[in-house]
């Protein structure tokens, strides 16, 4: 790779051990992917190292070891950095019925993250939706782990970011640069496969679950090709877009989509494909959406213990909608309904009275916590949880996968989830 004088200095160790190690990692990644140079990154999104490899074990120790090497001697990150969702909201563990022994296990990890990341200037948003709290400009180069952050920023904001690992996103925060390959390059961002909605679908009436089901199906069909969606309403809001995007990194390794009229690079269908013809065209109808629902509903009874909303984390609009659905109603005492958002949106929602409204109805609003995939996926069996309902395909998919199929899932719209919370059954 052709490096600037400053980048060469970092690589030579003139700016400290951690920066040298970080640059070595980025150069190695750049060389593997054929990058010719580095580009300045405007921000990076970090994951807490042990979380990826949770619970404790050899791999988690390896995660911590590499983290220590990358930040050795680094006082502050070179660019703004945000932090992904954590496994648990420690303050709400009791109302979530999480036993103290798990909390004791989890607490030191959170505290180590505070020491490592927050002390170096990272923003403690603890959220997978930093795009609801910060401004990402079209053409910005970003570093960042967490697939929804990558998908939303590429597809909705027009920023440029690859699917990355925890260590590389940390190295970007340390050095302020990222290797120029993949989706950082215009030539790799054009759409490849067209998804058209069938006549039997009314996209104007889509629920959040329908957007999930569409994305879940499209990921399975597209595999690695960049999907282009035609026929979706131009009234799609940030909630619809996040639920359309999120499954594409679950059923496939997709890091970008085009929604004609929404994606900055896709004002027209022709522009979405970069002036070329689609490699493939697929029509998605009710039958295809139904196949997603069937895969995501693994529970065979209407019994459930938890209802988890906010994967990816809720925007204020979504929190308002949930509060409205709960108004004048009470969550059944047999179930726990919880709703996740960022630490930032939590404070705003508190000030707006939304946290109180949801909690007065018997729900729980958690901040900075991944609502389900982590806690139920990894601890579900020990916690003896048998079924969780959710409006998120990612949450449903990972709860099942991470728990080895032990925890079953019920998947539907947030309206269905709220009805289940009131009734105490699906
Ligand atoms: Fe976010 Fe956790 Fe879902 S990180 S996207 S809430 S699985």
Coordinates of C-alpha atoms and ligand atoms in Angstrom, one line a residue:
X1 CA 0.0 0.0 0.0
X2 CA 1.1 3.6 -0.6
X3 CA 1.1 5.3 2.8
X4 CA 1.5 9.0 3.6
X5 CA 4.5 10.1 5.6
X6 CA 2.4 10.3 8.8
X7 CA 1.1 6.8 8.2
X8 CA 4.7 5.6 7.6
X9 CA 5.8 7.2 10.9
X10 CA 3.0 5.4 12.8
X11 CA 4.0 2.1 11.2
X12 CA 7.6 2.7 12.2
X13 CA 6.5 3.1 15.8
X14 CA 7.3 6.8 16.1
X15 CA 3.9 7.5 17.6
X16 CA 3.8 4.7 20.2
X17 CA 3.3 0.9 20.4
X18 CA -0.6 0.8 20.2
X19 CA -0.7 3.1 17.1
X20 CA 2.0 1.0 15.4
X21 CA 0.1 -2.2 16.1
X22 CA -3.1 -0.7 14.9
X23 CA -1.5 0.5 11.7
X24 CA 0.1 -2.9 11.1
X25 CA -3.4 -4.5 11.4
X26 CA -5.0 -2.0 9.0
X27 CA -2.1 -2.4 6.5
X28 CA -2.4 -6.2 6.7
X29 CA -6.2 -6.0 6.1
X30 CA -5.7 -3.5 3.3
X31 CA -3.2 -5.8 1.6
X32 CA -5.4 -8.8 1.8
X33 CA -8.2 -6.8 0.1
X34 CA -6.1 -5.1 -2.4
X35 CA -6.3 -1.5 -1.0
X36 CA -3.9 0.9 -2.6
X37 CA -4.0 3.5 0.2
X38 CA -5.6 4.6 3.4
X39 CA -8.4 7.1 3.6
X40 CA -9.2 9.4 6.6
X41 CA -12.1 8.1 8.6
X42 CA -14.5 10.6 10.2
X43 CA -15.6 8.2 13.0
X44 CA -15.6 4.6 14.1
X45 CA -18.1 2.4 15.9
X46 CA -16.6 0.0 18.5
X47 CA -17.7 -3.2 20.0
X48 CA -16.8 -4.2 23.6
X49 CA -14.2 -6.9 22.9
X50 CA -15.4 -9.7 25.2
X51 CA -18.9 -9.3 24.0
X52 CA -18.3 -10.9 20.7
X53 CA -16.8 -13.9 22.3
X54 CA -19.0 -14.0 25.4
X55 CA -19.0 -15.7 27.9
X56 CA -15.5 -15.9 29.2
X57 CA -13.1 -18.3 27.7
X58 CA -9.9 -18.6 25.7
X59 CA -11.3 -16.6 22.8
X60 CA -12.5 -13.8 25.0
X61 CA -9.0 -13.6 26.6
X62 CA -7.6 -13.4 23.1
X63 CA -10.0 -10.6 22.3
X64 CA -8.8 -8.7 25.3
X65 CA -5.2 -9.4 24.5
X66 CA -5.4 -7.9 21.1
X67 CA -7.4 -4.9 22.4
X68 CA -4.6 -4.2 24.9
X69 CA -2.0 -4.3 22.2
X70 CA -4.0 -1.9 19.9
X71 CA -4.5 0.7 22.6
X72 CA -1.1 0.4 24.3
X73 CA 0.1 3.9 25.1
X74 CA -2.9 5.6 23.3
X75 CA -4.4 8.4 25.5
X76 CA -7.2 9.4 23.3
X77 CA -8.8 8.1 20.1
X78 CA -7.8 10.1 16.9
X79 CA -11.4 10.5 15.8
X80 CA -14.9 10.3 17.4
X81 CA -15.9 6.8 18.3
X82 CA -19.2 5.3 19.4
X83 CA -19.7 2.1 21.4
X84 CA -22.1 -0.7 20.5
X85 CA -24.8 -2.2 22.7
X86 CA -23.9 -4.0 25.8
X87 CA -25.2 -7.4 27.0
X88 CA -27.3 -6.0 29.9
X89 CA -28.6 -2.8 31.4
X90 CA -27.1 -3.5 34.9
X91 CA -29.5 -1.1 36.5
X92 CA -32.6 -2.9 35.2
X93 CA -31.3 -6.5 35.7
X94 CA -33.5 -7.1 38.7
X95 CA -36.8 -6.1 36.9
X96 CA -35.7 -8.2 34.0
X97 CA -35.4 -11.2 36.4
X98 CA -31.7 -11.7 35.7
X99 CA -30.2 -13.5 38.7
X100 CA -27.4 -11.7 40.6
X101 CA -24.8 -14.4 39.7
X102 CA -25.1 -13.4 36.0
X103 CA -25.0 -9.8 36.8
X104 CA -21.8 -10.3 38.9
X105 CA -20.3 -12.1 35.9
X106 CA -21.2 -9.3 33.5
X107 CA -20.5 -6.2 35.6
X108 CA -16.6 -6.4 35.3
X109 CA -16.8 -6.6 31.6
X110 CA -18.9 -3.4 31.5
X111 CA -16.5 -1.7 33.9
X112 CA -13.5 -2.7 31.8
X113 CA -15.1 -1.2 28.7
X114 CA -15.7 2.1 30.6
X115 CA -12.0 2.1 31.5
X116 CA -10.8 1.2 28.0
X117 CA -13.1 3.1 25.7
X118 CA -14.7 5.9 27.6
X119 CA -11.4 7.0 29.1
X120 CA -10.1 7.4 25.6
X121 CA -12.9 9.7 24.6
X122 CA -15.4 7.2 23.1
X123 CA -19.0 8.4 23.3
X124 CA -20.9 6.1 25.7
X125 CA -24.0 5.7 23.6
X126 CA -23.9 1.9 23.9
X127 CA -26.0 1.4 20.9
X128 CA -26.1 -0.3 17.5
X129 CA -28.0 2.7 16.1
X130 CA -25.5 5.5 16.4
X131 CA -27.1 6.9 13.2
X132 CA -30.1 8.0 15.2
X133 CA -27.9 10.1 17.4
X134 CA -25.1 11.4 15.2
X135 CA -24.6 12.9 11.7
X136 CA -23.0 10.8 9.0
X137 CA -22.6 12.7 5.7
X138 CA -22.8 11.2 2.3
X139 CA -19.2 10.1 1.2
X140 CA -17.9 10.0 4.8
X141 CA -15.5 7.1 5.3
X142 CA -16.2 5.3 8.6
X143 CA -14.7 2.5 10.6
X144 CA -17.1 0.2 12.4
X145 CA -18.2 -3.1 13.5
X146 CA -21.9 -4.0 14.0
X147 CA -23.8 -4.9 10.9
X148 CA -26.8 -2.5 11.2
X149 CA -24.5 0.4 11.7
X150 CA -22.8 -0.6 8.5
X151 CA -26.0 -1.3 6.5
X152 CA -27.8 1.9 7.6
X153 CA -24.9 4.2 7.0
X154 CA -24.1 2.8 3.6
X155 CA -27.7 2.5 2.4
X156 CA -29.5 5.4 4.0
X157 CA -26.9 8.0 4.8
X158 CA -24.6 7.3 1.8
X159 CA -21.5 7.1 4.1
X160 CA -18.9 4.4 3.3
X161 CA -18.1 1.6 5.6
X162 CA -17.1 -2.1 5.3
X163 CA -18.3 -4.9 7.6
X164 CA -15.4 -5.0 10.0
X165 CA -14.2 -6.8 13.1
X166 CA -13.9 -5.4 16.6
X167 CA -10.1 -5.1 16.4
X168 CA -10.1 -3.3 13.0
X169 CA -12.8 -0.8 14.0
X170 CA -10.7 -0.1 17.1
X171 CA -7.6 0.3 15.0
X172 CA -9.5 2.9 12.9
X173 CA -10.4 4.8 16.0
X174 CA -6.7 4.7 17.2
X175 CA -5.2 5.8 13.8
X176 CA -8.0 7.9 12.2
X177 CA -7.6 6.1 8.9
X178 CA -9.1 3.0 7.2
X179 CA -7.9 0.9 4.2
X180 CA -9.5 2.0 1.0
X181 CA -11.2 -1.1 -0.3
X182 CA -14.7 -2.6 -0.7
X183 CA -17.5 -0.2 -0.1
X184 CA -15.1 2.7 0.3
X185 CA -14.8 2.6 -3.5
X186 CA -17.6 3.9 -5.8
X187 CA -17.1 1.0 -8.2
X188 CA -18.1 -1.6 -5.5
X189 CA -21.3 0.1 -4.4
X190 CA -23.6 -0.5 -7.4
X191 CA -26.7 -2.7 -7.0
X192 CA -26.5 -6.2 -8.5
X193 CA -29.9 -7.9 -7.8
X194 CA -33.3 -6.3 -8.2
X195 CA -36.2 -7.2 -5.9
X196 CA -39.6 -6.1 -7.1
X197 CA -42.7 -6.4 -5.0
X198 CA -45.4 -8.7 -6.3
X199 CA -48.9 -7.6 -7.1
X200 CA -50.2 -9.5 -4.0
X201 CA -48.2 -7.2 -1.6
X202 CA -49.3 -3.7 -0.5
X203 CA -46.1 -2.1 0.7
X204 CA -48.0 0.9 1.9
X205 CA -49.6 -1.3 4.6
X206 CA -46.3 -3.0 5.6
X207 CA -45.7 -3.5 9.3
X208 CA -42.3 -3.5 10.9
X209 CA -42.4 -7.3 10.8
X210 CA -43.2 -7.2 7.1
X211 CA -40.1 -5.1 6.4
X212 CA -38.1 -7.6 8.5
X213 CA -39.6 -10.5 6.6
X214 CA -38.8 -8.9 3.2
X215 CA -35.1 -8.2 4.2
X216 CA -34.8 -11.7 5.7
X217 CA -36.0 -13.3 2.4
X218 CA -33.9 -10.9 0.3
X219 CA -30.7 -11.8 2.2
X220 CA -31.3 -15.5 1.6
X221 CA -31.8 -14.9 -2.1
X222 CA -29.1 -12.3 -2.7
X223 CA -26.4 -14.0 -0.6
X224 CA -23.5 -11.6 -1.5
X225 CA -25.0 -9.4 -4.2
X226 CA -26.1 -5.9 -3.4
X227 CA -29.9 -5.8 -3.4
X228 CA -31.9 -3.0 -5.0
X229 CA -35.5 -2.6 -3.8
X230 CA -38.1 -1.2 -6.2
X231 CA -41.7 -0.4 -5.3
X232 CA -41.3 0.5 -1.6
X233 CA -43.2 3.6 -0.5
X234 CA -41.3 6.8 -0.4
X235 CA -42.9 7.4 3.0
X236 CA -40.6 4.8 4.6
X237 CA -39.3 6.2 7.9
X238 CA -36.2 5.3 9.9
X239 CA -38.0 2.5 11.6
X240 CA -39.0 0.8 8.4
X241 CA -35.5 1.3 7.0
X242 CA -33.7 -0.2 9.9
X243 CA -36.0 -3.3 9.9
X244 CA -35.6 -3.7 6.2
X245 CA -31.8 -3.5 6.5
X246 CA -31.2 -5.5 9.7
X247 CA -31.9 -9.0 8.4
X248 CA -29.6 -8.7 5.4
X249 CA -26.6 -9.2 7.6
X250 CA -28.3 -12.2 9.3
X251 CA -29.3 -14.3 6.4
X252 CA -26.4 -13.0 4.3
X253 CA -23.2 -11.0 4.6
X254 CA -24.7 -8.0 2.9
X255 CA -23.4 -4.5 3.9
X256 CA -25.3 -2.3 1.6
X257 CA -28.7 -2.1 -0.1
X258 CA -30.3 0.5 -2.5
X259 CA -33.8 1.7 -2.0
X260 CA -34.8 3.7 -5.0
X261 CA -35.6 7.2 -3.9
X262 CA -34.1 6.8 -0.5
X263 CA -30.4 5.7 -0.9
X264 CA -28.5 8.9 -1.9
X265 CA -26.8 7.0 -4.7
X266 CA -30.1 5.6 -6.0
X267 CA -32.3 8.5 -7.1
X268 CA -33.4 6.3 -10.0
X269 CA -33.3 2.6 -10.7
X270 CA -30.6 3.1 -13.4
X271 CA -28.4 5.0 -10.9
X272 CA -28.9 2.2 -8.3
X273 CA -27.3 -0.2 -10.7
X274 CA -24.5 2.2 -11.8
X275 CA -25.9 2.3 -15.3
X276 CA -25.6 -1.5 -15.7
X277 CA -28.3 -4.1 -16.0
X278 CA -29.3 -6.1 -12.9
X279 CA -27.6 -9.5 -12.8
X280 CA -30.8 -11.0 -11.5
X281 CA -34.4 -9.9 -11.0
X282 CA -36.7 -11.5 -8.3
X283 CA -40.3 -10.9 -7.6
X284 CA -41.2 -11.1 -3.9
X285 CA -44.8 -11.8 -3.0
X286 CA -46.8 -12.9 0.0
X287 CA -45.5 -16.5 -0.3
X288 CA -41.9 -15.3 0.1
X289 CA -42.6 -13.1 3.1
X290 CA -44.5 -16.0 4.6
X291 CA -41.4 -18.2 4.3
X292 CA -39.6 -15.7 6.5
X293 CA -42.4 -15.7 9.2
X294 CA -42.3 -19.5 9.3
X295 CA -38.5 -19.6 9.8
X296 CA -38.6 -17.0 12.6
X297 CA -41.5 -18.5 14.5
X298 CA -40.0 -21.5 16.1
X299 CA -42.2 -21.8 19.2
X300 CA -45.0 -24.4 18.8
X301 CA -47.2 -23.0 21.6
X302 CA -48.5 -19.6 22.5
X303 CA -46.6 -19.6 25.9
X304 CA -43.8 -17.0 26.4
X305 CA -41.8 -15.4 29.2
X306 CA -40.3 -12.3 27.6
X307 CA -41.3 -9.8 24.9
X308 CA -38.2 -7.9 23.5
X309 CA -38.5 -4.8 21.4
X310 CA -35.8 -2.5 20.2
X311 CA -33.4 -4.7 18.1
X312 CA -31.9 -2.6 16.5
X313 CA -32.3 0.1 19.2
X314 CA -35.4 2.3 19.1
X315 CA -35.6 5.8 17.8
X316 CA -37.8 8.3 19.6
X317 CA -40.5 7.8 17.1
X318 CA -40.6 4.1 17.8
X319 CA -40.6 4.7 21.6
X320 CA -43.5 7.1 21.2
X321 CA -45.4 4.5 19.2
X322 CA -44.8 1.8 21.8
X323 CA -45.9 4.2 24.6
X324 CA -49.1 5.0 22.6
X325 CA -49.9 1.3 22.1
X326 CA -49.6 0.7 25.9
X327 CA -51.6 3.7 26.9
X328 CA -54.3 2.8 29.4
X329 CA -53.3 -0.8 29.4
X330 CA -51.3 -3.2 31.7
X331 CA -48.7 -5.7 30.9
X332 CA -49.7 -9.2 32.1
X333 CA -47.7 -10.1 35.3
X334 CA -46.7 -13.5 33.7
X335 CA -44.5 -11.9 31.1
X336 CA -41.7 -9.3 31.0
X337 CA -42.0 -6.7 28.2
X338 CA -38.8 -4.7 27.6
X339 CA -37.8 -2.1 25.1
X340 CA -34.2 -1.2 24.3
X341 CA -32.7 2.1 23.2
X342 CA -29.4 4.0 23.3
X343 CA -28.2 5.7 26.5
X344 CA -28.8 9.0 24.6
X345 CA -32.3 8.3 23.5
X346 CA -33.1 7.0 26.9
X347 CA -32.4 10.3 28.5
X348 CA -34.5 12.1 25.9
X349 CA -37.4 9.6 26.3
X350 CA -37.2 10.0 30.0
X351 CA -37.5 13.8 29.7
X352 CA -40.4 13.3 27.3
X353 CA -42.3 11.1 29.8
X354 CA -42.1 8.1 27.4
X355 CA -40.1 5.9 29.8
X356 CA -42.6 6.6 32.6
X357 CA -45.6 5.8 30.3
X358 CA -44.1 2.5 29.2
X359 CA -43.0 1.6 32.7
X360 CA -46.3 2.7 34.3
X361 CA -48.0 0.2 32.0
X362 CA -45.7 -2.5 33.3
X363 CA -43.0 -2.5 30.6
X364 CA -39.3 -1.9 31.1
X365 CA -37.2 0.5 29.1
X366 CA -33.5 -0.6 29.0
X367 CA -30.7 1.6 27.9
X368 CA -27.5 0.5 26.1
X369 CA -28.6 -3.1 26.1
X370 CA -28.9 -5.6 23.3
X371 CA -32.4 -6.9 23.9
X372 CA -32.2 -10.5 23.7
X373 CA -29.7 -11.9 21.3
X374 CA -26.9 -11.6 23.9
X375 CA -28.7 -12.4 27.2
X376 CA -31.1 -15.0 26.0
X377 CA -28.8 -16.4 23.3
X378 CA -26.0 -17.0 25.6
X379 CA -27.7 -17.4 29.0
X380 CA -31.1 -18.6 27.9
X381 CA -30.7 -22.2 28.8
X382 CA -29.2 -21.4 32.3
X383 CA -32.0 -18.8 32.9
X384 CA -34.5 -21.5 31.9
X385 CA -36.2 -19.2 29.3
X386 CA -38.2 -21.2 26.9
X387 CA -39.8 -18.6 24.6
X388 CA -39.3 -14.9 23.6
X389 CA -41.5 -12.8 21.4
X390 CA -39.9 -10.1 19.3
X391 CA -40.6 -7.8 16.3
X392 CA -37.0 -8.2 15.1
X393 CA -35.9 -10.9 12.7
X394 CA -32.3 -10.4 13.8
X395 CA -33.2 -10.9 17.5
X396 CA -35.4 -14.0 16.7
X397 CA -32.7 -15.5 14.5
X398 CA -29.9 -15.0 17.0
X399 CA -31.8 -15.9 20.1
X400 CA -32.5 -19.3 18.4
X401 CA -29.0 -19.7 17.0
X402 CA -27.0 -18.6 20.1
X403 CA -29.0 -20.7 22.5
X404 CA -28.5 -23.7 20.3
X405 CA -32.3 -23.8 19.6
X406 CA -33.1 -24.0 23.3
X407 CA -35.0 -20.7 23.4
X408 CA -37.9 -20.6 21.0
X409 CA -39.1 -17.5 19.3
X410 CA -42.4 -15.8 18.3
X411 CA -42.0 -13.2 15.7
X412 CA -44.5 -10.5 14.7
X413 CA -45.2 -6.8 14.5
X414 CA -44.8 -4.6 17.5
X415 CA -48.6 -4.4 17.7
X416 CA -48.7 -8.2 18.0
X417 CA -46.0 -8.1 20.6
X418 CA -47.8 -5.5 22.7
X419 CA -51.1 -7.6 22.4
X420 CA -49.1 -10.6 23.6
X421 CA -47.7 -8.6 26.5
X422 CA -51.2 -7.6 27.6
X423 CA -52.7 -11.0 27.2
X424 CA -49.6 -12.9 28.6
X425 CA -49.6 -15.2 25.7
X426 CA -49.0 -15.1 21.9
Ligands
LIG1 FE1 -28.5 -4.2 18.1 FE2 -28.3 -6.4 19.6 FE3 -30.1 -6.2 17.7 S1 -26.6 -5.1 18.9 S2 -29.1 -5.0 16.1 S3 -30.0 -4.9 19.5 S4 -28.8 -8.0 18.2

